[in-house]
């Protein structure tokens, strides 16, 4: 038997038709489907969910999708009930699709030996992970309570920090699973493509069964050609109704294009980050240090803290440049220092974007530093 947990969030509480299509498709491969609503939902939306499943949970919008999964597992399903299932599907509303039946995806994955699997995997040697919008966990992880204990002890379902959730849940869970000897599986070939900027390439070259919503958000993809090209391909090569996508992106992003717009194709392909170090080098640096500082307070700093430094007990604080104007004095309970306050021999992990690291590298006087890029 297969249990599915689906987490929904919409800033306006509106349930668009693409969500209904996703859920009705998911019911073809699940025996029980729990829908978790993070935040508000309209009366019409709640009624739509009720027609799809009798298991609907409404909660405050805290902890993001991981918080929603935790609420369902701990408070609706429970430890012993979870053990009765052969599979658990965790998924959310951040993509359009599927463009092939879920039954086809399941048939493909049944041939692969794995304790857990996802649709794609990012393998960069430092923050490897399966992207957590769609994950499947098999019997072994449900029966031995590994997954249940992870959500019970590791996930902060009150967190409002998305980078913390990504580090602890999306990247941290994958790290814990693989380091514990559990075998991952993946539906499409590993490629490390940026899913938001290369939605068209993922569809056409790799047979990816979804399109991420943020492909149409200019904050994540300034290449509108790739998004429109993806729409055209879906319209021409699948049975999926692209109007389901258009009605959502026009409401959320004001996206002005249609599948009839013949914009020139853009062949730009963007990959994820290529780090200068790998997990082995960073672990070695942490092991040899008697104390540690992390330069940076952004996304990379938070991920490195949660994935590599937190449990070492060696962190003394985070570091920012002298010209940093923020008034924040601590992060995760650790003090934030100006770089000029520290000596030149302190062990330091410089965890910033490549652009910021290049700027810092010009002025950094610390002699015992390791750089992500």
Short mmCIF file of C-alpha atoms in Angstrom, two decimals:
data_model
loop_
_atom_site.label_atom_id
_atom_site.label_comp_id
_atom_site.label_asym_id
_atom_site.label_seq_id
_atom_site.Cartn_x
_atom_site.Cartn_y
_atom_site.Cartn_z
CA UNK A 1 0.00 0.00 0.00
CA UNK A 2 1.12 3.54 -0.76
CA UNK A 3 0.52 6.61 1.40
CA UNK A 4 0.72 10.06 -0.14
CA UNK A 5 1.10 13.40 1.67
CA UNK A 6 0.58 16.54 -0.40
CA UNK A 7 1.34 20.02 0.98
CA UNK A 8 -0.47 23.02 -0.50
CA UNK A 9 0.27 26.72 -0.11
CA UNK A 10 -1.11 29.67 -2.07
CA UNK A 11 -0.73 33.28 -0.98
CA UNK A 12 -4.37 33.93 -1.91
CA UNK A 13 -5.71 30.58 -0.74
CA UNK A 14 -6.89 29.73 -4.25
CA UNK A 15 -6.83 26.15 -5.52
CA UNK A 16 -6.25 26.35 -9.26
CA UNK A 17 -7.11 23.50 -11.59
CA UNK A 18 -3.52 22.33 -12.06
CA UNK A 19 -3.57 21.26 -8.38
CA UNK A 20 -6.69 19.16 -8.91
CA UNK A 21 -5.13 17.50 -11.94
CA UNK A 22 -1.97 16.69 -9.97
CA UNK A 23 -3.92 15.18 -7.07
CA UNK A 24 -6.31 13.15 -9.19
CA UNK A 25 -3.28 11.79 -11.07
CA UNK A 26 -1.52 10.97 -7.79
CA UNK A 27 -4.55 9.00 -6.59
CA UNK A 28 -3.81 6.47 -9.33
CA UNK A 29 -0.72 5.30 -7.42
CA UNK A 30 -1.72 5.94 -3.78
CA UNK A 31 -4.11 4.06 -1.50
CA UNK A 32 -4.46 6.95 0.94
CA UNK A 33 -3.89 10.62 0.20
CA UNK A 34 -3.48 13.23 2.94
CA UNK A 35 -3.73 16.88 1.89
CA UNK A 36 -2.06 19.44 4.15
CA UNK A 37 -3.04 23.09 3.70
CA UNK A 38 -0.38 25.52 4.94
CA UNK A 39 -2.12 28.82 5.61
CA UNK A 40 -5.35 30.10 4.13
CA UNK A 41 -7.65 28.37 1.64
CA UNK A 42 -10.85 29.61 0.05
CA UNK A 43 -14.17 27.89 0.77
CA UNK A 44 -14.26 26.75 -2.86
CA UNK A 45 -10.74 25.39 -2.59
CA UNK A 46 -11.53 23.50 0.60
CA UNK A 47 -14.56 21.96 -1.08
CA UNK A 48 -12.40 20.87 -4.03
CA UNK A 49 -9.91 19.21 -1.73
CA UNK A 50 -12.75 17.49 0.10
CA UNK A 51 -13.94 15.93 -3.15
CA UNK A 52 -10.46 14.47 -3.72
CA UNK A 53 -9.66 13.21 -0.19
CA UNK A 54 -11.29 12.75 3.19
CA UNK A 55 -7.92 13.46 4.84
CA UNK A 56 -7.51 17.25 4.79
CA UNK A 57 -5.44 19.06 7.42
CA UNK A 58 -5.47 22.86 7.84
CA UNK A 59 -2.55 24.43 9.73
CA UNK A 60 -0.67 27.70 10.08
CA UNK A 61 1.85 28.41 7.34
CA UNK A 62 4.92 27.52 9.38
CA UNK A 63 7.79 25.19 8.62
CA UNK A 64 7.08 25.25 4.87
CA UNK A 65 6.50 21.88 3.20
CA UNK A 66 8.65 20.02 5.77
CA UNK A 67 6.47 21.39 8.57
CA UNK A 68 3.38 20.20 6.72
CA UNK A 69 4.81 16.70 6.25
CA UNK A 70 5.75 16.57 9.93
CA UNK A 71 2.24 17.60 11.01
CA UNK A 72 0.66 14.85 8.92
CA UNK A 73 3.11 12.15 10.00
CA UNK A 74 3.13 12.91 13.72
CA UNK A 75 -0.38 14.16 14.38
CA UNK A 76 -2.59 12.57 11.70
CA UNK A 77 -0.95 9.28 10.72
CA UNK A 78 1.25 8.26 13.64
CA UNK A 79 4.24 6.02 14.15
CA UNK A 80 2.48 2.63 14.05
CA UNK A 81 0.13 3.45 11.19
CA UNK A 82 3.05 4.53 9.03
CA UNK A 83 4.66 1.10 9.40
CA UNK A 84 1.68 -0.53 7.66
CA UNK A 85 2.51 1.10 4.32
CA UNK A 86 4.93 -0.12 1.67
CA UNK A 87 5.65 3.37 0.34
CA UNK A 88 5.33 6.99 1.39
CA UNK A 89 5.10 9.81 -1.16
CA UNK A 90 5.89 13.37 -0.02
CA UNK A 91 5.06 16.05 -2.58
CA UNK A 92 3.86 19.63 -2.91
CA UNK A 93 2.20 22.05 -5.29
CA UNK A 94 5.34 23.71 -6.70
CA UNK A 95 5.16 22.05 -10.13
CA UNK A 96 2.85 21.55 -13.07
CA UNK A 97 2.18 18.07 -14.36
CA UNK A 98 2.62 15.19 -14.52
CA UNK A 99 3.04 15.12 -18.29
CA UNK A 100 3.22 11.31 -18.24
CA UNK A 101 1.02 9.13 -16.03
CA UNK A 102 2.28 8.44 -12.52
CA UNK A 103 1.70 4.76 -13.30
CA UNK A 104 4.42 5.00 -15.96
CA UNK A 105 6.83 6.64 -13.50
CA UNK A 106 6.11 3.89 -10.94
CA UNK A 107 6.70 1.16 -13.53
CA UNK A 108 10.09 2.66 -14.36
CA UNK A 109 11.10 3.00 -10.72
CA UNK A 110 9.98 -0.51 -9.73
CA UNK A 111 12.89 -1.80 -11.81
CA UNK A 112 15.41 0.16 -9.72
CA UNK A 113 16.72 -1.06 -6.39
CA UNK A 114 16.47 1.84 -3.97
CA UNK A 115 15.36 2.61 -0.43
CA UNK A 116 14.14 6.04 -1.51
CA UNK A 117 13.85 7.88 -4.79
CA UNK A 118 13.07 11.20 -6.41
CA UNK A 119 12.60 12.62 -9.86
CA UNK A 120 16.00 14.29 -10.12
CA UNK A 121 19.16 14.66 -8.08
CA UNK A 122 21.74 17.42 -7.73
CA UNK A 123 25.25 15.97 -7.35
CA UNK A 124 27.91 18.62 -6.73
CA UNK A 125 30.05 16.80 -4.19
CA UNK A 126 29.23 19.14 -1.30
CA UNK A 127 25.47 19.65 -0.98
CA UNK A 128 24.18 16.64 -2.92
CA UNK A 129 20.42 16.17 -2.64
CA UNK A 130 17.20 15.11 -4.25
CA UNK A 131 14.91 18.05 -4.67
CA UNK A 132 12.13 17.60 -2.19
CA UNK A 133 9.03 18.60 -4.17
CA UNK A 134 8.54 14.87 -4.88
CA UNK A 135 10.13 12.07 -2.83
CA UNK A 136 9.22 8.42 -2.33
CA UNK A 137 10.35 6.30 0.63
CA UNK A 138 10.08 2.53 0.62
CA UNK A 139 9.14 -0.04 3.26
CA UNK A 140 12.53 -0.33 4.97
CA UNK A 141 12.57 3.36 5.98
CA UNK A 142 8.99 3.26 7.22
CA UNK A 143 9.23 0.00 9.14
CA UNK A 144 12.44 0.83 11.00
CA UNK A 145 11.14 4.32 11.92
CA UNK A 146 14.17 6.09 10.41
CA UNK A 147 12.01 8.58 8.52
CA UNK A 148 9.54 9.09 11.35
CA UNK A 149 12.33 9.81 13.83
CA UNK A 150 13.92 12.26 11.41
CA UNK A 151 10.77 14.38 11.19
CA UNK A 152 10.16 14.01 14.92
CA UNK A 153 13.63 15.16 16.01
CA UNK A 154 15.11 17.21 13.16
CA UNK A 155 12.32 19.27 11.61
CA UNK A 156 11.32 22.56 13.21
CA UNK A 157 7.71 22.89 12.10
CA UNK A 158 7.57 26.47 13.42
CA UNK A 159 10.51 27.73 11.36
CA UNK A 160 10.09 30.75 9.14
CA UNK A 161 13.57 30.44 7.61
CA UNK A 162 13.34 28.75 4.20
CA UNK A 163 17.12 28.28 3.98
CA UNK A 164 17.09 26.39 7.27
CA UNK A 165 14.33 24.09 5.97
CA UNK A 166 16.23 23.47 2.73
CA UNK A 167 19.42 22.69 4.63
CA UNK A 168 17.88 20.45 7.29
CA UNK A 169 15.15 18.76 5.25
CA UNK A 170 15.99 18.71 1.56
CA UNK A 171 19.78 18.46 1.83
CA UNK A 172 20.13 17.18 5.39
CA UNK A 173 17.77 14.23 4.96
CA UNK A 174 19.56 13.06 1.80
CA UNK A 175 22.90 13.34 3.59
CA UNK A 176 21.68 11.35 6.60
CA UNK A 177 20.10 8.67 4.44
CA UNK A 178 23.11 8.09 2.20
CA UNK A 179 25.60 8.25 5.07
CA UNK A 180 23.47 5.64 6.89
CA UNK A 181 23.77 3.29 3.94
CA UNK A 182 20.36 3.76 2.35
CA UNK A 183 20.36 3.56 -1.43
CA UNK A 184 18.89 6.42 -3.51
CA UNK A 185 17.23 6.11 -6.89
CA UNK A 186 16.36 8.73 -9.48
CA UNK A 187 13.84 8.86 -12.32
CA UNK A 188 15.81 10.94 -14.82
CA UNK A 189 19.51 11.07 -15.61
CA UNK A 190 21.56 13.24 -13.26
CA UNK A 191 22.35 16.54 -15.00
CA UNK A 192 22.61 19.30 -12.34
CA UNK A 193 20.58 21.67 -14.51
CA UNK A 194 19.00 24.74 -12.96
CA UNK A 195 15.36 23.62 -12.92
CA UNK A 196 13.97 27.14 -13.16
CA UNK A 197 16.07 28.36 -16.08
CA UNK A 198 16.21 25.09 -18.02
CA UNK A 199 12.68 23.74 -17.81
CA UNK A 200 12.55 23.35 -21.59
CA UNK A 201 15.78 21.33 -21.72
CA UNK A 202 14.65 19.06 -18.89
CA UNK A 203 11.41 18.32 -20.73
CA UNK A 204 12.81 17.83 -24.20
CA UNK A 205 16.16 16.14 -23.53
CA UNK A 206 15.59 14.25 -20.28
CA UNK A 207 11.87 13.46 -20.29
CA UNK A 208 11.26 15.28 -17.02
CA UNK A 209 7.56 14.80 -16.09
CA UNK A 210 7.03 18.20 -14.42
CA UNK A 211 7.66 21.90 -14.95
CA UNK A 212 8.51 23.98 -11.89
CA UNK A 213 6.24 26.96 -11.28
CA UNK A 214 9.18 29.28 -10.71
CA UNK A 215 10.23 28.87 -14.35
CA UNK A 216 7.75 31.71 -14.89
CA UNK A 217 8.94 33.89 -11.99
CA UNK A 218 11.45 36.52 -13.11
CA UNK A 219 13.11 36.38 -9.68
CA UNK A 220 14.29 32.87 -10.50
CA UNK A 221 14.36 32.87 -14.31
CA UNK A 222 15.03 35.97 -16.39
CA UNK A 223 14.96 33.82 -19.53
CA UNK A 224 11.30 34.00 -20.59
CA UNK A 225 12.16 32.26 -23.85
CA UNK A 226 12.93 28.99 -22.05
CA UNK A 227 9.62 29.12 -20.16
CA UNK A 228 7.56 29.77 -23.29
CA UNK A 229 9.47 27.10 -25.19
CA UNK A 230 8.59 24.66 -22.41
CA UNK A 231 4.92 25.57 -22.72
CA UNK A 232 5.01 25.07 -26.49
CA UNK A 233 6.62 21.67 -26.09
CA UNK A 234 4.05 20.51 -23.53
CA UNK A 235 1.25 21.70 -25.80
CA UNK A 236 2.68 19.89 -28.85
CA UNK A 237 3.97 16.65 -27.33
CA UNK A 238 1.73 15.76 -24.38
CA UNK A 239 -1.97 15.43 -23.61
CA UNK A 240 -1.65 17.93 -20.74
CA UNK A 241 -3.94 20.97 -20.98
CA UNK A 242 -1.58 23.97 -20.92
CA UNK A 243 -4.49 26.22 -19.97
CA UNK A 244 -4.09 24.80 -16.45
CA UNK A 245 -0.61 26.30 -16.38
CA UNK A 246 -1.57 29.58 -18.01
CA UNK A 247 -4.39 30.36 -15.59
CA UNK A 248 -2.03 29.91 -12.63
CA UNK A 249 0.99 31.80 -13.94
CA UNK A 250 -1.10 34.73 -15.11
CA UNK A 251 -2.60 35.03 -11.63
CA UNK A 252 0.68 34.60 -9.77
CA UNK A 253 3.23 36.24 -12.04
CA UNK A 254 1.24 38.25 -14.59
CA UNK A 255 2.92 36.15 -17.28
CA UNK A 256 1.83 37.72 -20.59
CA UNK A 257 2.69 34.99 -23.08
CA UNK A 258 0.71 32.13 -24.60
CA UNK A 259 1.71 28.96 -26.40
CA UNK A 260 0.98 30.78 -29.66
CA UNK A 261 3.76 33.32 -29.07
CA UNK A 262 6.62 32.31 -31.37
CA UNK A 263 9.53 33.77 -29.51
CA UNK A 264 13.06 32.94 -30.68
CA UNK A 265 14.54 29.92 -28.94
CA UNK A 266 17.26 30.54 -26.39
CA UNK A 267 19.84 27.81 -26.05
CA UNK A 268 21.31 29.03 -22.78
CA UNK A 269 21.75 26.13 -20.38
CA UNK A 270 22.43 26.93 -16.74
CA UNK A 271 23.79 24.40 -14.28
CA UNK A 272 23.84 24.42 -10.50
CA UNK A 273 26.87 25.60 -8.50
CA UNK A 274 30.26 23.99 -9.12
CA UNK A 275 32.14 24.09 -5.83
CA UNK A 276 35.91 24.33 -5.45
CA UNK A 277 35.82 21.78 -2.63
CA UNK A 278 33.92 18.58 -1.90
CA UNK A 279 32.49 16.97 1.22
CA UNK A 280 35.74 15.12 2.01
CA UNK A 281 37.83 18.31 1.98
CA UNK A 282 35.34 20.25 4.09
CA UNK A 283 34.96 17.43 6.62
CA UNK A 284 38.76 17.23 6.89
CA UNK A 285 38.96 20.99 7.50
CA UNK A 286 36.30 20.79 10.22
CA UNK A 287 37.93 17.76 11.88
CA UNK A 288 41.34 19.42 12.09
CA UNK A 289 40.10 22.74 13.49
CA UNK A 290 39.80 23.31 17.24
CA UNK A 291 37.31 26.10 16.64
CA UNK A 292 35.47 27.42 13.57
CA UNK A 293 33.96 30.58 12.11
CA UNK A 294 31.69 30.81 9.08
CA UNK A 295 32.09 33.89 6.89
CA UNK A 296 28.63 34.78 5.65
CA UNK A 297 25.08 34.72 7.00
CA UNK A 298 23.17 33.89 3.82
CA UNK A 299 21.96 30.72 2.10
CA UNK A 300 25.35 29.03 1.69
CA UNK A 301 26.40 29.83 5.26
CA UNK A 302 23.20 28.36 6.67
CA UNK A 303 23.53 25.20 4.60
CA UNK A 304 27.16 24.64 5.58
CA UNK A 305 26.27 25.21 9.23
CA UNK A 306 23.46 22.64 9.23
CA UNK A 307 25.16 20.07 7.01
CA UNK A 308 28.75 20.14 8.27
CA UNK A 309 29.37 22.33 11.33
CA UNK A 310 26.40 22.24 13.71
CA UNK A 311 27.10 18.87 15.29
CA UNK A 312 30.87 19.41 15.51
CA UNK A 313 30.44 21.70 18.51
CA UNK A 314 33.30 23.83 17.21
CA UNK A 315 31.48 26.88 15.84
CA UNK A 316 32.28 30.12 17.62
CA UNK A 317 30.35 32.50 15.41
CA UNK A 318 29.45 33.87 12.00
CA UNK A 319 31.40 36.63 10.30
CA UNK A 320 30.44 39.57 8.08
CA UNK A 321 32.43 42.29 6.35
CA UNK A 322 33.19 45.49 8.22
CA UNK A 323 30.91 47.49 5.94
CA UNK A 324 27.91 45.24 6.57
CA UNK A 325 25.04 47.47 7.67
CA UNK A 326 22.64 44.88 9.16
CA UNK A 327 21.88 45.25 12.85
CA UNK A 328 21.53 41.50 13.41
CA UNK A 329 23.88 40.44 16.20
CA UNK A 330 23.43 36.65 16.20
CA UNK A 331 22.44 33.71 14.03
CA UNK A 332 21.19 30.40 15.50
CA UNK A 333 22.35 31.73 18.87
CA UNK A 334 25.95 32.35 17.73
CA UNK A 335 27.42 35.88 17.70
CA UNK A 336 28.06 37.67 14.41
CA UNK A 337 31.52 39.26 14.25
CA UNK A 338 32.98 41.88 11.97
CA UNK A 339 35.98 40.45 10.15
CA UNK A 340 38.33 43.02 11.70
CA UNK A 341 37.45 41.69 15.17
CA UNK A 342 39.12 38.35 14.46
CA UNK A 343 42.75 37.36 14.28
CA UNK A 344 44.41 36.28 11.06
CA UNK A 345 44.92 32.65 12.12
CA UNK A 346 41.33 31.63 13.00
CA UNK A 347 39.94 28.65 11.00
CA UNK A 348 37.26 30.02 8.70
CA UNK A 349 34.83 28.62 6.14
CA UNK A 350 34.01 31.29 3.56
CA UNK A 351 30.46 30.35 2.58
CA UNK A 352 29.04 32.88 0.14
CA UNK A 353 28.09 33.10 -3.51
CA UNK A 354 30.91 32.94 -6.02
CA UNK A 355 30.64 36.66 -6.77
CA UNK A 356 30.82 37.64 -3.10
CA UNK A 357 33.67 35.24 -2.40
CA UNK A 358 35.76 36.77 -5.17
CA UNK A 359 35.26 40.19 -3.60
CA UNK A 360 36.08 38.94 -0.09
CA UNK A 361 39.13 37.02 -1.30
CA UNK A 362 40.80 40.28 -2.36
CA UNK A 363 40.80 41.65 1.18
CA UNK A 364 40.76 38.61 3.46
CA UNK A 365 43.86 38.42 5.66
CA UNK A 366 42.97 35.12 7.37
CA UNK A 367 45.58 32.47 6.60
CA UNK A 368 43.51 29.43 7.59
CA UNK A 369 40.43 29.73 5.38
CA UNK A 370 38.65 27.35 3.03
CA UNK A 371 36.48 28.70 0.21
CA UNK A 372 33.36 27.11 -1.31
CA UNK A 373 34.23 28.61 -4.71
#
